[in-house]
Amino acid sequence: MPLPKLPSKPATILATQDYPSTGAARPATKTPAAKKVAAPIIEAAIAEVAKPVRNAATKIKQVAALMVAKPAPAPVAAVPAAAPAVAAKAKPATKGKVTPIKPVKQAEQPHPAKHKAVEVQLKSSASRAADQRGISKLFVLDTNVLMHDPSSLFRFEEHDVYLPMMTLEELDNHKKGMTEVARNARQVSRTLDALISNTDDDAIEHGILLSKLGNKDAKGRLFFQTRLQSADLPAGLPVGKADNQILAVVRSLESEQEGRPVVLVSKDINMRIKARALGLPAEDYFNDHVLEDTDLLYSGIVQLPDDFWNKHGKDMESWQESKNGYSSTFYRVTGPFIPSLLVNQFIYLEPKNGETPFYGQVKQINGKTAVLQTLRDFSHTKNNVWGVTARNREQNFALNLLMNPECDFVTLLGQAGTGKTLLALAAGLAQVLETKLYNEIIVTRVTVPVGEDIGFLPGTEEEKMSPWMGAFDDNLEVLNKSDSDGGEWGRAATQDLIRSRIKIKSLNFMRGRTFVNKFLIIDEAQNLTPKQVKTLVTRAGPGTKILCLGNIAQIDTPYLTEGSSGLTYVVDRFKGWAHSGHVTLARGERSRLADHASEVL
């Protein structure tokens, strides 16, 4: 069990003058009787001070008369007559009372690691103004947008797209090679060739319909730079540089098409900064962003309101069914909270009055009626999975997904130390070696180094991948130690058997393969692009289960963000499907050091 968290609220600090002197006697504690005597005196004094003064001049005369008749024993700061309200609000100081210094407000605020900064507006001001007026825009595309997403030409809805000649030149320079960028450049060239075919010169001049190839969502036109467009850029900018030539085209288009917003779209941050410095509207290509704020990402878990059963238990039906050797209870409930739920979403209700908590999963939804199923308790030792039990609520939800043969696609998301890899390996070993539901476990991950690359690695495919699979080796060691009955020889034999059933594959050779009856684990899936995730998930044949594990806060792939990661993409696209499930693991179970590091670093 993890240690309880220490209180994060800072202690109260005393002022220097409030500390008791060394020789002073300790003040006696007030008795309740003394409190009763002092209470009416203090209340009367407060009432007298707080009494509103009707005439300021009268008050000044009263104060002057009191000062002449009875001089004060100690000098007291005079209260200005112009601020009677402030004086009325002030509380009289109590003799001997310690006044604590309030802690600094910055310490009271939540830790910045848990709360992100406010999201920056993705669209430029010119683009937002055009949206409000309902005017179609002209988007000038930089080369990196086309190489990032080859289908970006058809992602601008009713707006027009403009390709400068320098963009086509850079596409031609990047078309050679076997990299992902080169493949995307070749795909864009083929798309442009298909759009231009069977068109005359006038059509190119007046724009080619983007819906020509069957993309009904693209209602705009495609324009090419057919003549030299010169614009005055600030002196000192290199004329021959490709970025500056594209900026000159944007400025020239602005002067030619007055009243129509011309927006530069680029993935290059420096290019957008230069455009803004020159007064040109520029924005990022954000069509592949699944969410603008990852705090809104589907978590797969929802807490039921306290009055759920009162509002939804009127005509409730319940029955029991046995599936996969386990008997579970089903409830059919109807009420206003049901439409906000999704199929295979986990629900829980933990009453504060000590009643038994309820943990369930949504199996069917029809309007305002849903079928809820109780879960198997994997936190109990009798339901352990290869010696592993759930340590918290989210791990129990995850094991219910991993051990469910009806669930073909599972995504587990969470910070370091939440148990993603350990739970996935334990569930895989239990279903490959014990129940024999799958033939073998296939493990793969993106080979993106955190630091500098160490160069080429010798050996076969598995030997080259072994340095990247240190996380699985660590977890296999933990799972092997749990078997203490067979002794050292038994553990060695079990380890050899496990190794024979686990295959480590590289992502580079996945295209064209089909996996039948496999338990496929994709680790570090946050480093995958949406296109790579699609390539992997479509490898699944009959009887194959695919797991995607990752932490979107640790993305190492360049040009990928939390909103455009392939893991975020599949979580958002697969939610609500009857044969998929997702759980966001919240609590770290690795160690107190790892938990603290995740919070403060």
Coordinates of C-alpha atoms in Angstrom, one line a residue:
M1 CA 0.0 0.0 0.0
P2 CA 1.3 3.5 -0.8
L3 CA 2.2 5.8 2.0
P4 CA -0.4 8.6 2.7
K5 CA 0.4 12.0 1.1
L6 CA 1.9 14.6 3.3
P7 CA -0.1 17.9 3.8
S8 CA 0.8 20.4 1.1
K9 CA -0.7 23.5 2.9
P10 CA 2.1 25.7 4.4
A11 CA 2.3 26.1 8.2
T12 CA 1.3 29.4 9.9
I13 CA 4.3 31.8 10.4
L14 CA 4.3 34.1 13.4
A15 CA 5.5 37.7 13.4
T16 CA 8.8 38.5 15.2
Q17 CA 7.1 40.6 17.9
D18 CA 4.5 37.8 18.6
Y19 CA 7.1 35.3 19.8
P20 CA 7.0 35.1 23.7
S21 CA 10.1 36.4 25.5
T22 CA 12.4 34.0 27.3
G23 CA 11.7 35.2 30.8
A24 CA 8.0 35.8 30.4
A25 CA 5.7 33.5 32.2
R26 CA 3.3 31.4 30.1
P27 CA -0.1 33.1 29.9
A28 CA -2.8 31.3 31.8
T29 CA -5.5 29.6 29.8
K30 CA -8.9 31.4 29.9
T31 CA -11.6 29.6 31.7
P32 CA -15.1 29.4 30.2
A33 CA -16.4 31.8 33.0
A34 CA -13.8 34.4 32.0
K35 CA -14.9 34.0 28.4
K36 CA -18.5 34.6 29.4
V37 CA -17.6 37.8 31.3
A38 CA -15.4 39.2 28.5
A39 CA -17.8 38.4 25.7
P40 CA -20.4 41.2 26.5
I41 CA -17.7 43.8 27.1
I42 CA -16.1 43.0 23.7
E43 CA -19.4 43.0 21.9
A44 CA -20.4 46.4 23.4
A45 CA -17.0 47.8 22.4
I46 CA -17.4 46.5 18.8
A47 CA -21.0 47.9 18.6
E48 CA -19.8 51.3 19.9
V49 CA -17.0 51.5 17.3
A50 CA -19.2 50.3 14.5
K51 CA -22.0 52.8 15.2
P52 CA -22.5 55.0 12.1
V53 CA -21.7 58.7 12.5
R54 CA -24.3 61.0 11.1
N55 CA -22.3 64.2 11.1
A56 CA -18.6 64.2 10.5
A57 CA -18.2 67.6 12.2
T58 CA -19.9 66.4 15.4
K59 CA -17.5 63.5 15.5
I60 CA -14.5 65.7 15.2
K61 CA -15.7 67.9 18.1
Q62 CA -16.4 64.8 20.3
V63 CA -12.9 63.5 19.7
A64 CA -11.3 66.9 20.5
A65 CA -13.3 67.3 23.7
L66 CA -12.3 63.8 24.8
M67 CA -8.6 64.5 24.1
V68 CA -8.7 67.8 26.2
A69 CA -10.7 66.2 29.1
K70 CA -8.8 62.9 29.3
P71 CA -5.4 62.6 27.6
A72 CA -4.6 59.2 26.2
P73 CA -1.9 57.3 28.1
A74 CA -0.2 56.2 24.9
P75 CA 0.0 57.9 21.5
V76 CA -2.6 56.5 19.1
A77 CA -2.7 57.1 15.4
A78 CA -5.6 59.3 14.5
V79 CA -8.2 58.0 12.0
P80 CA -9.0 60.5 9.2
A81 CA -12.5 61.8 9.3
A82 CA -12.9 61.3 5.6
A83 CA -12.9 57.4 6.1
P84 CA -15.5 56.5 8.7
A85 CA -16.5 53.4 6.9
V86 CA -13.0 52.0 7.0
A87 CA -12.7 52.8 10.7
A88 CA -16.0 51.1 11.3
K89 CA -14.9 47.9 9.6
A90 CA -11.7 47.6 11.6
K91 CA -11.7 45.2 14.5
P92 CA -10.3 46.3 17.8
A93 CA -7.0 44.7 18.7
T94 CA -7.1 42.3 21.5
K95 CA -4.3 42.6 24.0
G96 CA -2.0 39.6 24.1
K97 CA -3.7 38.0 21.0
V98 CA -1.2 36.4 18.5
T99 CA -1.8 37.7 15.0
P100 CA -0.6 35.0 12.4
I101 CA 0.9 36.2 9.2
K102 CA -1.1 35.1 6.2
P103 CA 0.8 32.7 3.9
V104 CA 1.8 34.0 0.5
K105 CA -1.0 33.5 -2.0
Q106 CA 1.4 31.8 -4.5
A107 CA 1.8 28.9 -2.0
E108 CA -1.9 28.5 -1.7
Q109 CA -2.4 28.1 -5.5
P110 CA -2.4 24.5 -7.0
H111 CA 0.9 23.2 -8.2
P112 CA 1.5 24.1 -11.8
A113 CA 2.3 20.5 -12.7
K114 CA -1.4 19.6 -12.2
H115 CA -2.9 22.6 -14.0
K116 CA -2.0 23.6 -17.5
A117 CA -1.8 27.1 -18.8
V118 CA -4.7 28.6 -20.7
E119 CA -4.8 27.3 -24.3
V120 CA -3.7 29.8 -26.9
Q121 CA -6.1 30.7 -29.7
L122 CA -5.3 28.4 -32.7
K123 CA -6.9 30.7 -35.3
S124 CA -5.5 34.0 -36.4
S125 CA -7.5 37.2 -35.8
A126 CA -8.2 37.6 -39.6
S127 CA -9.5 34.0 -39.7
R128 CA -11.8 34.5 -36.7
A129 CA -13.1 37.8 -38.2
A130 CA -13.9 36.0 -41.5
D131 CA -15.7 33.2 -39.6
Q132 CA -17.9 35.8 -37.9
R133 CA -18.7 37.5 -41.2
G134 CA -19.2 34.2 -43.1
I135 CA -16.6 34.9 -45.8
S136 CA -14.6 32.1 -47.4
K137 CA -10.9 32.4 -46.9
L138 CA -7.9 31.7 -49.1
F139 CA -5.3 29.4 -47.4
V140 CA -1.7 29.5 -48.6
L141 CA -0.1 26.2 -47.7
D142 CA 3.5 25.8 -46.6
T143 CA 5.3 22.6 -47.7
N144 CA 5.5 21.1 -44.3
V145 CA 1.7 21.0 -44.0
L146 CA 1.4 18.8 -47.1
M147 CA 4.3 16.5 -45.9
H148 CA 2.7 16.2 -42.4
D149 CA -0.8 15.3 -43.7
P150 CA -1.0 14.4 -47.4
S151 CA -4.8 14.7 -47.3
S152 CA -4.6 18.3 -45.9
L153 CA -5.7 19.7 -49.3
F154 CA -9.3 18.4 -48.6
R155 CA -9.5 19.5 -45.0
F156 CA -10.4 23.2 -45.4
E157 CA -14.2 22.7 -46.0
E158 CA -15.6 25.5 -48.1
H159 CA -12.4 27.6 -48.3
D160 CA -10.0 27.8 -51.2
V161 CA -6.4 26.5 -51.2
Y162 CA -3.4 28.2 -52.8
L163 CA -0.1 26.5 -53.6
P164 CA 2.9 28.8 -54.3
M165 CA 5.5 27.5 -56.9
M166 CA 8.1 27.3 -54.1
T167 CA 5.9 24.8 -52.3
L168 CA 5.9 22.6 -55.3
E169 CA 9.7 23.0 -55.6
E170 CA 10.2 21.8 -52.0
L171 CA 7.9 18.9 -52.5
D172 CA 10.0 17.8 -55.5
N173 CA 13.2 18.0 -53.3
H174 CA 11.7 15.8 -50.6
K175 CA 10.2 13.0 -52.8
K176 CA 13.2 10.7 -52.8
G177 CA 13.8 8.2 -50.0
M178 CA 11.9 5.6 -47.9
T179 CA 11.1 7.9 -45.0
E180 CA 7.5 8.9 -44.0
V181 CA 8.1 12.4 -45.2
A182 CA 9.2 11.2 -48.7
R183 CA 6.2 8.9 -48.9
N184 CA 3.9 11.8 -48.0
A185 CA 5.5 14.0 -50.6
R186 CA 5.0 11.4 -53.3
Q187 CA 1.4 10.9 -52.3
V188 CA 0.7 14.7 -52.5
S189 CA 2.3 14.7 -56.0
R190 CA 0.0 11.9 -57.1
T191 CA -3.0 13.7 -55.7
L192 CA -2.1 17.0 -57.5
D193 CA -1.6 15.0 -60.7
A194 CA -5.0 13.5 -60.4
L195 CA -6.6 16.9 -59.8
I196 CA -4.9 18.6 -62.8
S197 CA -5.6 15.8 -65.3
N198 CA -8.2 16.5 -67.9
T199 CA -8.3 20.3 -67.2
D200 CA -7.4 23.1 -69.5
D201 CA -5.3 26.2 -68.7
D202 CA -8.4 28.3 -67.9
A203 CA -9.5 25.9 -65.2
I204 CA -6.1 26.1 -63.5
E205 CA -6.3 29.9 -63.7
H206 CA -9.8 30.1 -62.2
G207 CA -9.3 27.2 -59.7
I208 CA -9.8 23.5 -59.7
L209 CA -12.7 22.0 -57.7
L210 CA -11.3 20.0 -54.8
S211 CA -14.3 17.8 -54.8
K212 CA -13.3 16.4 -58.2
L213 CA -11.8 13.2 -56.7
G214 CA -14.9 12.4 -54.6
N215 CA -14.1 14.4 -51.4
K216 CA -17.5 15.9 -50.8
D217 CA -16.5 17.8 -47.7
A218 CA -14.0 19.9 -49.7
K219 CA -16.2 22.5 -51.4
G220 CA -13.5 25.0 -52.2
R221 CA -11.1 25.4 -55.1
L222 CA -7.4 24.7 -55.6
F223 CA -5.2 27.6 -57.1
F224 CA -1.7 27.3 -58.3
Q225 CA 0.8 30.2 -58.7
T226 CA 0.7 30.7 -62.5
R227 CA 2.7 34.0 -62.7
L228 CA 5.5 35.8 -60.9
Q229 CA 4.1 37.7 -57.9
S230 CA 6.5 40.3 -56.4
A231 CA 5.9 42.1 -53.2
D232 CA 8.1 44.4 -51.1
L233 CA 9.6 42.6 -48.1
P234 CA 11.8 44.4 -45.6
A235 CA 15.3 45.1 -46.7
G236 CA 17.8 42.5 -45.4
L237 CA 15.7 39.4 -45.8
P238 CA 17.4 36.9 -48.1
V239 CA 15.4 36.9 -51.4
G240 CA 16.5 33.4 -52.4
K241 CA 15.2 31.7 -49.3
A242 CA 12.1 29.6 -49.8
D243 CA 10.2 30.8 -46.7
N244 CA 10.7 34.5 -47.7
Q245 CA 9.4 33.8 -51.2
I246 CA 6.2 32.2 -49.8
L247 CA 5.8 35.2 -47.5
A248 CA 6.2 37.5 -50.6
V249 CA 3.4 35.5 -52.3
V250 CA 1.1 36.0 -49.3
R251 CA 1.7 39.7 -49.2
S252 CA 1.1 40.0 -53.0
L253 CA -2.2 38.0 -52.7
E254 CA -3.3 40.4 -49.9
S255 CA -2.8 43.4 -52.2
E256 CA -4.5 41.7 -55.2
Q257 CA -7.5 40.3 -53.4
E258 CA -8.6 43.2 -51.2
G259 CA -11.5 42.4 -48.8
R260 CA -10.8 38.6 -48.8
P261 CA -8.8 37.2 -45.9
V262 CA -5.5 35.4 -47.0
V263 CA -4.1 33.2 -44.3
L264 CA -0.7 31.4 -44.3
V265 CA -0.9 27.8 -42.9
S266 CA 2.4 26.4 -41.7
K267 CA 3.7 23.8 -39.2
D268 CA 7.0 25.8 -38.9
I269 CA 6.9 28.0 -35.8
N270 CA 9.6 30.4 -37.0
M271 CA 7.7 30.8 -40.3
R272 CA 4.6 31.8 -38.4
I273 CA 6.6 34.2 -36.2
K274 CA 8.1 35.9 -39.3
A275 CA 4.7 36.2 -40.9
R276 CA 3.2 37.8 -37.8
A277 CA 6.2 40.2 -37.6
L278 CA 5.5 41.3 -41.2
G279 CA 1.8 41.8 -40.4
L280 CA 0.6 38.8 -42.3
P281 CA -2.1 36.4 -40.8
A282 CA -0.6 33.0 -40.1
E283 CA -1.8 29.9 -38.2
D284 CA -0.9 26.3 -37.4
Y285 CA -2.5 23.4 -39.2
F286 CA -4.7 22.1 -36.5
N287 CA -7.1 19.8 -38.4
D288 CA -5.4 16.8 -37.0
H289 CA -5.7 18.0 -33.5
V290 CA -8.3 15.7 -31.9
L291 CA -8.8 18.1 -28.9
E292 CA -7.7 21.6 -28.2
D293 CA -7.5 20.8 -24.5
T294 CA -6.4 17.3 -23.4
D295 CA -8.1 17.8 -20.1
L296 CA -11.3 17.1 -22.0
L297 CA -10.0 13.7 -23.2
Y298 CA -12.3 10.8 -22.6
S299 CA -11.2 9.1 -19.4
G300 CA -13.5 6.0 -19.7
I301 CA -14.7 6.5 -16.1
V302 CA -17.6 8.6 -14.7
Q303 CA -18.8 9.1 -11.1
L304 CA -22.5 8.7 -10.6
P305 CA -24.4 11.4 -8.7
D306 CA -25.4 10.6 -5.1
D307 CA -29.1 10.5 -5.9
F308 CA -28.6 8.2 -8.9
W309 CA -30.6 5.3 -7.5
N310 CA -33.4 7.6 -6.3
K311 CA -33.9 9.0 -9.8
H312 CA -33.2 5.9 -11.8
G313 CA -34.3 3.0 -9.6
K314 CA -38.1 3.3 -10.0
D315 CA -38.7 0.6 -12.7
M316 CA -35.4 -1.1 -12.4
E317 CA -34.9 -4.7 -13.6
S318 CA -32.1 -7.0 -12.5
W319 CA -31.0 -10.5 -13.5
Q320 CA -27.9 -12.6 -13.4
E321 CA -25.9 -14.2 -16.3
S322 CA -22.8 -16.4 -16.4
K323 CA -20.1 -15.6 -19.0
N324 CA -16.6 -16.9 -19.3
G325 CA -16.9 -18.8 -16.0
Y326 CA -18.0 -15.7 -14.0
S327 CA -21.5 -14.8 -12.8
S328 CA -22.4 -11.1 -13.0
T329 CA -25.5 -9.1 -12.2
F330 CA -27.2 -6.8 -14.7
Y331 CA -29.4 -3.8 -14.1
R332 CA -31.7 -2.1 -16.6
V333 CA -32.3 1.5 -15.4
T334 CA -34.0 4.5 -16.9
G335 CA -33.4 8.2 -16.1
P336 CA -32.1 11.6 -17.2
F337 CA -28.4 10.7 -16.5
I338 CA -28.2 7.9 -19.0
P339 CA -27.8 9.9 -22.3
S340 CA -24.5 11.3 -21.0
L341 CA -23.0 7.8 -20.7
L342 CA -21.2 5.7 -23.4
V343 CA -21.1 2.0 -24.1
N344 CA -18.3 0.2 -22.1
Q345 CA -17.8 3.3 -19.9
F346 CA -17.1 2.5 -16.2
I347 CA -19.3 3.9 -13.6
Y348 CA -18.9 4.0 -9.8
L349 CA -20.7 5.3 -6.8
E350 CA -19.0 5.5 -3.4
P351 CA -21.5 6.6 -0.7
K352 CA -20.1 8.7 2.1
N353 CA -22.4 7.2 4.7
G354 CA -20.5 3.9 4.8
E355 CA -22.8 1.9 2.4
T356 CA -21.4 -0.6 0.0
P357 CA -19.9 1.1 -3.1
F358 CA -21.1 0.2 -6.6
Y359 CA -18.8 -0.4 -9.5
G360 CA -20.2 -1.2 -12.9
Q361 CA -19.9 -0.9 -16.7
V362 CA -22.4 0.3 -19.2
K363 CA -23.2 -2.5 -21.7
Q364 CA -26.1 -1.1 -23.7
I365 CA -27.7 2.3 -24.2
N366 CA -31.1 2.9 -25.8
G367 CA -32.3 6.5 -25.3
K368 CA -32.7 7.1 -21.6
T369 CA -32.5 3.4 -20.8
A370 CA -29.2 1.6 -20.1
V371 CA -28.0 -1.9 -19.1
L372 CA -25.4 -1.9 -16.4
Q373 CA -23.2 -4.8 -15.5
T374 CA -21.3 -5.4 -12.2
L375 CA -17.6 -5.9 -12.3
R376 CA -15.3 -8.7 -11.2
D377 CA -13.3 -7.7 -8.2
F378 CA -9.6 -8.1 -9.2
S379 CA -8.4 -6.5 -6.0
H380 CA -9.2 -9.8 -4.2
T381 CA -6.5 -12.4 -4.1
K382 CA -8.7 -15.2 -5.4
N383 CA -9.2 -13.2 -8.6
N384 CA -5.5 -12.5 -9.2
V385 CA -4.1 -12.3 -12.7
W386 CA -0.8 -14.2 -12.9
G387 CA -0.2 -13.2 -9.3
V388 CA -1.2 -9.5 -9.8
T389 CA -4.1 -7.9 -8.0
A390 CA -5.5 -4.4 -8.6
R391 CA -4.3 -1.8 -6.1
N392 CA -6.9 0.9 -6.8
R393 CA -10.2 1.5 -8.5
E394 CA -8.8 2.3 -12.0
Q395 CA -6.5 -0.8 -12.1
N396 CA -9.6 -2.9 -11.3
F397 CA -11.4 -1.3 -14.3
A398 CA -8.4 -1.9 -16.5
L399 CA -8.2 -5.6 -15.6
N400 CA -11.9 -6.0 -16.3
L401 CA -11.2 -4.8 -19.9
L402 CA -8.0 -6.8 -20.3
M403 CA -9.6 -10.1 -19.2
N404 CA -12.7 -9.6 -21.2
P405 CA -12.5 -11.6 -24.5
E406 CA -15.4 -9.6 -26.0
C407 CA -13.2 -6.5 -25.9
D408 CA -10.9 -6.4 -28.9
F409 CA -9.2 -3.0 -28.5
V410 CA -8.0 -1.5 -25.2
T411 CA -6.3 1.8 -24.5
L412 CA -4.6 2.5 -21.2
L413 CA -3.4 6.0 -20.5
G414 CA -1.6 7.2 -17.4
Q415 CA 1.6 8.7 -16.0
A416 CA 4.7 6.7 -15.2
G417 CA 4.2 4.1 -12.5
T418 CA 0.5 3.6 -12.8
G419 CA 0.9 -0.1 -13.8
K420 CA 0.1 0.0 -17.5
T421 CA 2.8 -2.4 -18.7
L422 CA 2.5 -4.7 -15.7
L423 CA -1.2 -5.2 -16.0
A424 CA -1.0 -5.7 -19.8
L425 CA 1.7 -8.4 -19.5
A426 CA 0.0 -10.2 -16.6
A427 CA -3.3 -10.3 -18.5
G428 CA -1.4 -11.5 -21.7
L429 CA 0.4 -14.3 -19.8
A430 CA -2.8 -15.4 -18.1
Q431 CA -4.7 -15.7 -21.4
V432 CA -1.8 -17.2 -23.4
L433 CA -0.5 -19.8 -21.0
E434 CA -3.4 -20.5 -18.7
T435 CA -6.7 -20.1 -20.6
K436 CA -4.9 -20.4 -24.0
L437 CA -7.2 -17.8 -25.5
Y438 CA -4.4 -16.4 -27.6
N439 CA -1.4 -18.1 -29.2
E440 CA 1.4 -15.6 -28.2
I441 CA 2.1 -12.1 -27.1
I442 CA 3.6 -9.7 -29.6
V443 CA 5.2 -6.6 -28.2
T444 CA 6.2 -3.5 -30.2
R445 CA 7.0 0.1 -29.6
V446 CA 8.3 3.2 -31.3
T447 CA 12.1 3.4 -31.4
V448 CA 12.3 7.1 -30.6
P449 CA 15.3 7.9 -28.3
V450 CA 15.0 10.3 -25.4
G451 CA 18.6 11.6 -25.9
E452 CA 21.2 11.1 -28.5
D453 CA 20.9 7.9 -30.6
I454 CA 23.6 5.2 -30.0
G455 CA 23.9 4.3 -33.7
F456 CA 23.3 1.0 -35.4
L457 CA 22.6 -2.1 -33.3
P458 CA 24.0 -5.6 -34.2
G459 CA 22.0 -8.8 -34.4
T460 CA 18.6 -10.0 -35.5
E461 CA 15.3 -8.0 -35.3
E462 CA 14.7 -9.1 -31.7
E463 CA 18.2 -8.4 -30.6
K464 CA 18.1 -5.0 -32.2
M465 CA 14.8 -4.3 -30.3
S466 CA 15.9 -5.7 -27.0
P467 CA 17.4 -2.4 -25.7
W468 CA 14.1 -0.7 -26.3
M469 CA 12.3 -3.4 -24.3
G470 CA 13.8 -2.8 -20.9
A471 CA 10.5 -2.0 -19.4
F472 CA 9.1 -5.4 -20.4
D473 CA 12.1 -7.2 -19.0
D474 CA 11.6 -5.4 -15.6
N475 CA 8.0 -6.3 -15.5
L476 CA 8.7 -9.9 -16.5
E477 CA 11.1 -10.2 -13.6
V478 CA 8.4 -9.0 -11.2
L479 CA 5.9 -11.5 -12.6
N480 CA 8.4 -14.4 -12.3
K481 CA 9.2 -13.7 -8.7
S482 CA 5.5 -14.1 -7.8
D483 CA 5.8 -17.8 -8.5
S484 CA 7.6 -19.2 -5.4
D485 CA 6.2 -22.8 -5.4
G486 CA 8.6 -24.2 -8.0
G487 CA 11.8 -23.0 -6.6
E488 CA 14.7 -21.6 -8.6
W489 CA 14.6 -24.4 -11.2
G490 CA 10.9 -23.9 -11.6
R491 CA 11.2 -20.2 -12.1
A492 CA 14.0 -20.7 -14.7
A493 CA 11.7 -23.1 -16.6
T494 CA 8.8 -20.8 -16.4
Q495 CA 11.0 -17.9 -17.6
D496 CA 12.1 -19.9 -20.7
L497 CA 8.4 -20.8 -21.4
I498 CA 7.4 -17.2 -21.1
R499 CA 10.2 -16.0 -23.4
S500 CA 9.1 -18.6 -26.0
R501 CA 5.6 -17.1 -26.1
I502 CA 6.6 -13.4 -26.3
K503 CA 7.8 -12.0 -29.6
I504 CA 9.3 -8.6 -30.0
K505 CA 8.7 -7.0 -33.3
S506 CA 9.7 -3.7 -34.9
L507 CA 7.1 -1.2 -36.3
N508 CA 9.1 -0.9 -39.5
F509 CA 8.0 -4.3 -40.8
M510 CA 4.3 -4.2 -39.8
R511 CA 2.8 -3.1 -43.1
G512 CA 1.1 -6.0 -44.9
R513 CA 1.1 -8.4 -41.9
T514 CA -2.0 -10.0 -40.4
F515 CA -2.0 -11.3 -36.8
V516 CA -4.4 -14.1 -36.0
N517 CA -5.2 -15.0 -32.3
K518 CA -2.4 -12.8 -31.0
F519 CA -2.2 -10.6 -27.9
L520 CA -0.6 -7.4 -29.4
I521 CA 0.8 -4.8 -27.0
I522 CA 1.8 -1.4 -28.5
D523 CA 3.9 0.4 -25.8
E524 CA 4.7 4.1 -25.8
A525 CA 1.8 4.7 -28.3
Q526 CA 1.8 8.4 -27.6
N527 CA 4.8 8.7 -30.0
L528 CA 2.8 7.3 -32.9
T529 CA 1.1 9.5 -35.5
P530 CA -2.6 8.9 -36.3
K531 CA -1.5 7.3 -39.6
Q532 CA 0.9 4.9 -37.9
V533 CA -1.8 3.9 -35.4
K534 CA -4.2 3.1 -38.3
T535 CA -1.5 1.0 -39.9
L536 CA -1.0 -1.0 -36.7
V537 CA -4.6 -1.5 -35.7
T538 CA -5.6 -2.6 -39.1
R539 CA -3.2 -5.6 -38.8
A540 CA -5.6 -7.3 -36.5
G541 CA -7.0 -10.6 -37.8
P542 CA -9.6 -12.9 -36.2
G543 CA -9.3 -13.5 -32.5
T544 CA -6.6 -10.8 -32.0
K545 CA -6.6 -8.3 -29.1
I546 CA -4.7 -5.0 -29.4
L547 CA -3.6 -2.9 -26.4
C548 CA -2.3 0.7 -26.7
L549 CA -0.3 1.9 -23.7
G550 CA 1.1 5.4 -23.2
N551 CA 1.4 8.7 -21.4
I552 CA 0.6 11.7 -23.5
A553 CA 2.7 13.9 -21.2
Q554 CA 5.9 12.2 -22.4
I555 CA 5.9 12.6 -26.2
D556 CA 9.4 12.3 -27.8
T557 CA 8.4 12.4 -31.5
P558 CA 9.1 15.8 -33.1
Y559 CA 6.0 17.7 -34.4
L560 CA 3.6 15.7 -32.3
T561 CA 1.6 17.3 -29.5
E562 CA -0.8 16.0 -26.9
G563 CA -3.7 17.0 -29.1
S564 CA -2.4 15.4 -32.3
S565 CA -0.9 12.2 -30.9
G566 CA -2.0 8.9 -32.3
L567 CA -3.0 7.7 -28.8
T568 CA -5.3 10.6 -28.3
Y569 CA -6.7 10.0 -31.8
V570 CA -7.7 6.4 -31.2
V571 CA -9.1 7.1 -27.7
D572 CA -11.4 9.7 -29.1
R573 CA -12.4 7.7 -32.2
F574 CA -13.0 4.4 -30.4
K575 CA -15.1 5.7 -27.5
G576 CA -18.5 4.2 -27.4
W577 CA -17.8 1.1 -29.5
A578 CA -19.1 -2.1 -28.0
H579 CA -15.8 -4.0 -28.4
S580 CA -13.4 -1.4 -27.2
G581 CA -12.6 0.2 -23.8
H582 CA -10.4 2.9 -22.3
V583 CA -9.2 3.6 -18.8
T584 CA -7.1 6.5 -17.6
L585 CA -5.0 5.3 -14.7
A586 CA -4.8 8.1 -12.2
R587 CA -2.8 6.9 -9.2
G588 CA 0.9 5.8 -9.3
E589 CA 1.8 2.6 -7.6
R590 CA 5.5 2.4 -8.4
S591 CA 7.0 4.1 -5.3
R592 CA 6.6 7.3 -3.2
L593 CA 9.7 8.7 -5.0
A594 CA 8.2 8.2 -8.4
D595 CA 4.8 9.6 -7.3
H596 CA 6.5 12.7 -5.9
A597 CA 8.6 13.2 -9.0
S598 CA 5.6 13.0 -11.2
E599 CA 3.9 15.8 -9.2
V600 CA 6.7 18.2 -8.7
L601 CA 9.0 17.8 -11.8

